[in-house]
Tab-separated table of C-alpha atoms in Angstrom:
chain	number	residue	atom	x	y	z
A	23	UNK	CA	-0.173	0.196	0.117
A	24	UNK	CA	1.381	3.200	-1.011
A	25	UNK	CA	0.011	6.343	0.612
A	26	UNK	CA	0.065	9.527	-0.997
A	27	UNK	CA	3.220	10.566	-2.322
A	28	UNK	CA	4.652	14.599	-2.494
A	29	UNK	CA	7.947	15.486	-3.945
A	30	UNK	CA	10.113	17.086	-2.897
A	31	UNK	CA	9.534	16.504	1.334
A	32	UNK	CA	11.560	20.188	0.827
A	33	UNK	CA	12.444	23.345	-1.547
A	34	UNK	CA	14.538	25.982	-0.583
A	35	UNK	CA	13.964	28.641	-3.451
A	36	UNK	CA	14.924	32.275	-4.248
A	37	UNK	CA	12.291	34.738	-3.790
A	38	UNK	CA	10.931	35.594	-7.997
A	39	UNK	CA	12.260	31.927	-8.602
A	40	UNK	CA	9.399	29.107	-9.941
A	41	UNK	CA	8.761	26.475	-8.258
A	42	UNK	CA	6.132	22.854	-8.811
A	43	UNK	CA	5.786	20.320	-6.382
A	44	UNK	CA	4.603	16.473	-7.694
A	45	UNK	CA	1.813	14.888	-5.802
A	46	UNK	CA	0.944	11.145	-6.528
A	47	UNK	CA	-2.484	10.020	-5.038
A	48	UNK	CA	-3.055	7.056	-3.175
A	49	UNK	CA	-4.257	4.708	-6.443
A	50	UNK	CA	-7.982	5.020	-7.851
A	51	UNK	CA	-8.920	7.286	-5.773
A	52	UNK	CA	-10.408	10.425	-8.084
A	53	UNK	CA	-10.824	12.718	-6.383
A	54	UNK	CA	-6.932	14.968	-5.455
A	55	UNK	CA	-6.692	18.313	-3.389
A	56	UNK	CA	-4.616	20.953	-2.509
A	57	UNK	CA	-4.097	22.309	0.972
A	58	UNK	CA	-1.650	24.960	2.460
A	59	UNK	CA	-0.419	24.700	5.498
A	60	UNK	CA	1.802	27.850	7.473
A	61	UNK	CA	3.137	28.059	11.086
A	62	UNK	CA	0.730	28.217	13.790
A	63	UNK	CA	-2.384	26.957	11.083
A	64	UNK	CA	-4.093	24.706	10.196
A	65	UNK	CA	-3.861	23.425	6.429
A	66	UNK	CA	-6.446	25.958	4.219
A	67	UNK	CA	-7.991	24.401	1.095
A	68	UNK	CA	-6.236	25.560	-2.219
A	69	UNK	CA	-7.923	23.176	-4.914
A	70	UNK	CA	-9.889	20.440	-5.263
A	71	UNK	CA	-10.048	17.797	-8.672
A	72	UNK	CA	-12.530	15.390	-9.679
A	73	UNK	CA	-10.225	12.955	-12.224
A	74	UNK	CA	-8.840	15.264	-14.246
A	75	UNK	CA	-11.415	18.651	-13.696
A	76	UNK	CA	-10.310	21.406	-11.636
A	77	UNK	CA	-13.459	21.925	-9.766
A	78	UNK	CA	-12.566	24.405	-7.268
A	79	UNK	CA	-10.408	26.776	-6.061
A	80	UNK	CA	-9.456	29.027	-3.568
A	81	UNK	CA	-9.230	32.631	-3.030
A	82	UNK	CA	-6.114	32.002	-1.769
A	83	UNK	CA	-5.117	30.500	-5.300
A	84	UNK	CA	-3.766	33.971	-6.747
A	85	UNK	CA	-2.804	33.997	-10.051
A	86	UNK	CA	0.922	33.138	-9.577
A	87	UNK	CA	-0.007	29.672	-8.540
A	88	UNK	CA	-1.640	26.650	-11.072
A	89	UNK	CA	-2.624	23.578	-10.663
A	90	UNK	CA	-2.910	20.666	-13.181
A	91	UNK	CA	-4.195	17.052	-12.575
A	92	UNK	CA	-3.286	15.332	-16.611
A	93	UNK	CA	-4.991	12.331	-16.979
A	94	UNK	CA	-6.692	12.011	-13.640
A	95	UNK	CA	-3.731	10.493	-11.729
A	96	UNK	CA	-0.584	12.292	-10.586
A	97	UNK	CA	-1.573	16.556	-9.978
A	98	UNK	CA	1.370	19.087	-10.179
A	99	UNK	CA	1.335	22.839	-8.432
A	100	UNK	CA	3.506	25.555	-9.513
A	101	UNK	CA	4.150	28.917	-8.096
A	102	UNK	CA	5.180	31.535	-10.569
A	103	UNK	CA	7.448	34.528	-8.925
A	104	UNK	CA	7.543	33.108	-5.567
A	105	UNK	CA	7.762	35.397	-2.424
A	106	UNK	CA	8.390	35.299	0.836
A	107	UNK	CA	4.632	34.700	1.877
A	108	UNK	CA	4.890	31.881	-0.221
A	109	UNK	CA	6.697	29.978	2.560
A	110	UNK	CA	4.197	27.153	3.883
A	111	UNK	CA	3.716	23.322	4.205
A	112	UNK	CA	1.854	22.165	1.080
A	113	UNK	CA	0.133	19.298	1.171
A	114	UNK	CA	-1.831	16.992	-1.112
A	115	UNK	CA	-4.480	14.738	-0.213
A	116	UNK	CA	-7.215	12.079	-1.886
A	117	UNK	CA	-10.397	10.597	-1.489
A	118	UNK	CA	-12.347	8.302	-3.069
A	119	UNK	CA	-15.536	8.569	-1.249
A	120	UNK	CA	-18.889	10.148	-3.145
A	121	UNK	CA	-20.985	12.516	-2.475
A	122	UNK	CA	-19.720	15.287	-0.034
A	123	UNK	CA	-17.108	15.219	2.684
A	124	UNK	CA	-15.017	12.173	2.390
A	125	UNK	CA	-11.818	11.055	5.381
A	126	UNK	CA	-8.814	12.380	2.993
A	127	UNK	CA	-5.158	10.656	3.191
A	128	UNK	CA	-3.078	13.596	3.148
A	129	UNK	CA	0.391	12.916	1.932
A	130	UNK	CA	3.215	14.012	4.089
A	131	UNK	CA	3.978	17.765	2.237
A	132	UNK	CA	6.354	19.835	0.505
A	133	UNK	CA	7.381	22.263	3.174
A	134	UNK	CA	8.600	25.210	0.612
A	135	UNK	CA	11.059	28.039	2.282
A	136	UNK	CA	11.548	31.262	0.295
A	137	UNK	CA	14.690	33.622	1.232
B	4	UNK	CA	-13.499	34.729	9.346
B	5	UNK	CA	-12.323	31.810	11.407
B	6	UNK	CA	-15.294	28.932	10.968
B	7	UNK	CA	-13.256	26.867	12.403
B	8	UNK	CA	-11.823	27.644	16.252
B	9	UNK	CA	-9.848	25.567	18.663
B	10	UNK	CA	-9.142	27.290	20.963
B	11	UNK	CA	-6.585	25.668	23.386
B	12	UNK	CA	-2.696	25.519	21.071
B	13	UNK	CA	-1.666	23.576	24.422
B	14	UNK	CA	-2.788	20.742	26.326
B	15	UNK	CA	-0.184	18.802	28.624
B	16	UNK	CA	-2.274	15.318	30.272
B	17	UNK	CA	-0.654	12.738	32.291
B	18	UNK	CA	-0.296	8.795	30.849
B	19	UNK	CA	-3.734	6.674	31.626
B	20	UNK	CA	-5.560	9.909	32.261
B	21	UNK	CA	-8.339	10.882	29.541
B	22	UNK	CA	-7.892	13.867	27.077
B	23	UNK	CA	-10.245	15.635	26.305
B	24	UNK	CA	-9.697	18.678	22.835
B	25	UNK	CA	-12.423	21.327	22.273
B	26	UNK	CA	-13.553	22.735	18.903
B	27	UNK	CA	-15.914	25.604	18.127
B	28	UNK	CA	-17.536	26.466	14.754
B	29	UNK	CA	-19.596	29.272	13.440
B	30	UNK	CA	-20.792	27.977	10.509
B	31	UNK	CA	-24.289	26.324	10.720
B	32	UNK	CA	-24.014	24.802	7.776
B	33	UNK	CA	-21.009	22.722	8.687
B	34	UNK	CA	-22.722	18.724	8.890
B	35	UNK	CA	-19.667	16.672	8.894
B	36	UNK	CA	-16.465	17.086	11.278
B	37	UNK	CA	-13.464	15.576	11.571
B	38	UNK	CA	-10.345	14.624	13.503
B	39	UNK	CA	-7.232	14.419	12.697
B	40	UNK	CA	-3.493	13.519	14.174
B	41	UNK	CA	-0.591	15.228	12.773
B	42	UNK	CA	3.161	14.230	14.059
B	43	UNK	CA	5.982	16.424	13.230
B	44	UNK	CA	7.018	16.382	9.674
B	45	UNK	CA	4.508	14.358	8.469
B	46	UNK	CA	0.758	15.150	7.410
B	47	UNK	CA	-2.388	14.741	8.984
B	48	UNK	CA	-3.877	11.512	9.535
B	49	UNK	CA	-7.452	10.551	9.765
B	50	UNK	CA	-8.738	9.811	13.317
B	51	UNK	CA	-12.400	10.018	13.817
B	52	UNK	CA	-14.868	11.555	12.217
B	53	UNK	CA	-18.721	12.169	13.211
B	54	UNK	CA	-22.360	13.341	10.751
B	55	UNK	CA	-24.182	16.469	12.346
B	56	UNK	CA	-27.025	13.282	12.603
B	57	UNK	CA	-25.323	11.585	15.260
B	58	UNK	CA	-23.652	13.082	18.836
B	59	UNK	CA	-21.735	10.729	19.527
B	60	UNK	CA	-19.441	8.375	17.578
B	61	UNK	CA	-16.734	6.258	19.361
B	62	UNK	CA	-14.018	3.991	17.791
B	63	UNK	CA	-11.428	2.269	20.471
B	64	UNK	CA	-10.182	4.880	23.002
B	65	UNK	CA	-11.373	7.908	20.902
B	66	UNK	CA	-14.190	9.613	21.008
B	67	UNK	CA	-15.985	12.573	19.488
B	68	UNK	CA	-18.940	14.919	20.881
B	69	UNK	CA	-20.837	16.859	18.706
B	70	UNK	CA	-23.016	19.761	20.155
B	71	UNK	CA	-25.282	21.234	17.776
B	72	UNK	CA	-27.126	23.840	19.056
B	73	UNK	CA	-24.024	24.749	21.062
B	74	UNK	CA	-21.635	24.577	17.839
B	75	UNK	CA	-19.229	22.345	19.752
B	76	UNK	CA	-17.133	19.324	19.116
B	77	UNK	CA	-14.904	17.914	21.650
B	78	UNK	CA	-12.503	14.484	20.763
B	79	UNK	CA	-11.855	12.483	24.197
B	80	UNK	CA	-8.694	10.167	24.350
B	81	UNK	CA	-9.112	7.171	27.137
B	82	UNK	CA	-6.349	6.583	28.611
B	83	UNK	CA	-3.862	8.739	27.589
B	84	UNK	CA	-0.436	7.180	25.874
B	85	UNK	CA	2.870	8.693	25.160
B	86	UNK	CA	1.943	7.664	21.110
B	87	UNK	CA	-0.899	10.451	21.518
B	88	UNK	CA	1.562	13.225	22.007
B	89	UNK	CA	0.895	14.959	18.595
B	90	UNK	CA	-0.517	18.166	17.248
B	91	UNK	CA	-5.127	17.645	16.628
B	92	UNK	CA	-6.165	19.119	14.360
B	93	UNK	CA	-10.487	19.660	13.742
B	94	UNK	CA	-12.395	19.998	10.942
B	95	UNK	CA	-15.663	20.783	9.299
B	96	UNK	CA	-17.401	20.486	6.342
B	97	UNK	CA	-20.279	21.367	4.627
B	98	UNK	CA	-22.198	18.161	2.784
B	99	UNK	CA	-21.654	18.075	-1.082
B	100	UNK	CA	-18.244	19.991	-0.953
B	101	UNK	CA	-15.127	18.814	-0.793
B	102	UNK	CA	-13.684	21.641	1.024
B	103	UNK	CA	-12.122	20.835	4.685
B	104	UNK	CA	-12.347	23.741	6.903
B	105	UNK	CA	-9.803	22.652	9.599
B	106	UNK	CA	-8.884	24.579	13.137
B	107	UNK	CA	-5.635	25.214	13.860
B	108	UNK	CA	-4.459	22.713	16.101
B	109	UNK	CA	-3.863	21.538	19.334
B	110	UNK	CA	-0.282	20.658	20.237
B	111	UNK	CA	-1.115	17.647	23.040
B	112	UNK	CA	1.445	16.077	25.264
B	113	UNK	CA	1.081	13.013	27.282
B	114	UNK	CA	3.519	13.079	30.338
B	115	UNK	CA	4.339	9.864	31.550
């Protein structure tokens, strides 16, 4: 059993650079979520995919952020022109339950530090 | 606008005693509630959930209570064990929505 896998685990980048994170969900999970967690806060919803369709985006997801899920399998989250405020843990989760809220399974996260 | 609040940033409990973690919410549309546990350098792990049609759900040492009129839920862990030391997040959702709204978390420390 492979859980939700995220890569890389840690990323340090200079302000203004672009970064891309990858998430591989649990196989057969058709729902995939991205959350962001800053220090001392709980995870905050960023976006949600059902299969390859991005069905919901938070207003937190500025135009510098883009997420994709080609072929409904893995997903990528790209941040362009990173800012220090982007420093956070980026969490990916997946679920297969239908009809509403689900007990999503989370990956270990990618910790981004913008210097 | 913090719709889900965990007002206690930390809680310290002696091993073997009961741990009670609390969570309040403001949005009356929430109808599904979850608790997650998070160890350092790991993602949150689902622990237990409860639907708004129930007021209690139990799973082993973990019980979640829901008081809809007070918009309050709590997680009881009994007996507490050292491995329970972690950050606990409550989360809420609305039926049909795929977004979970999390509280800020409570760091639970179980002392031997």
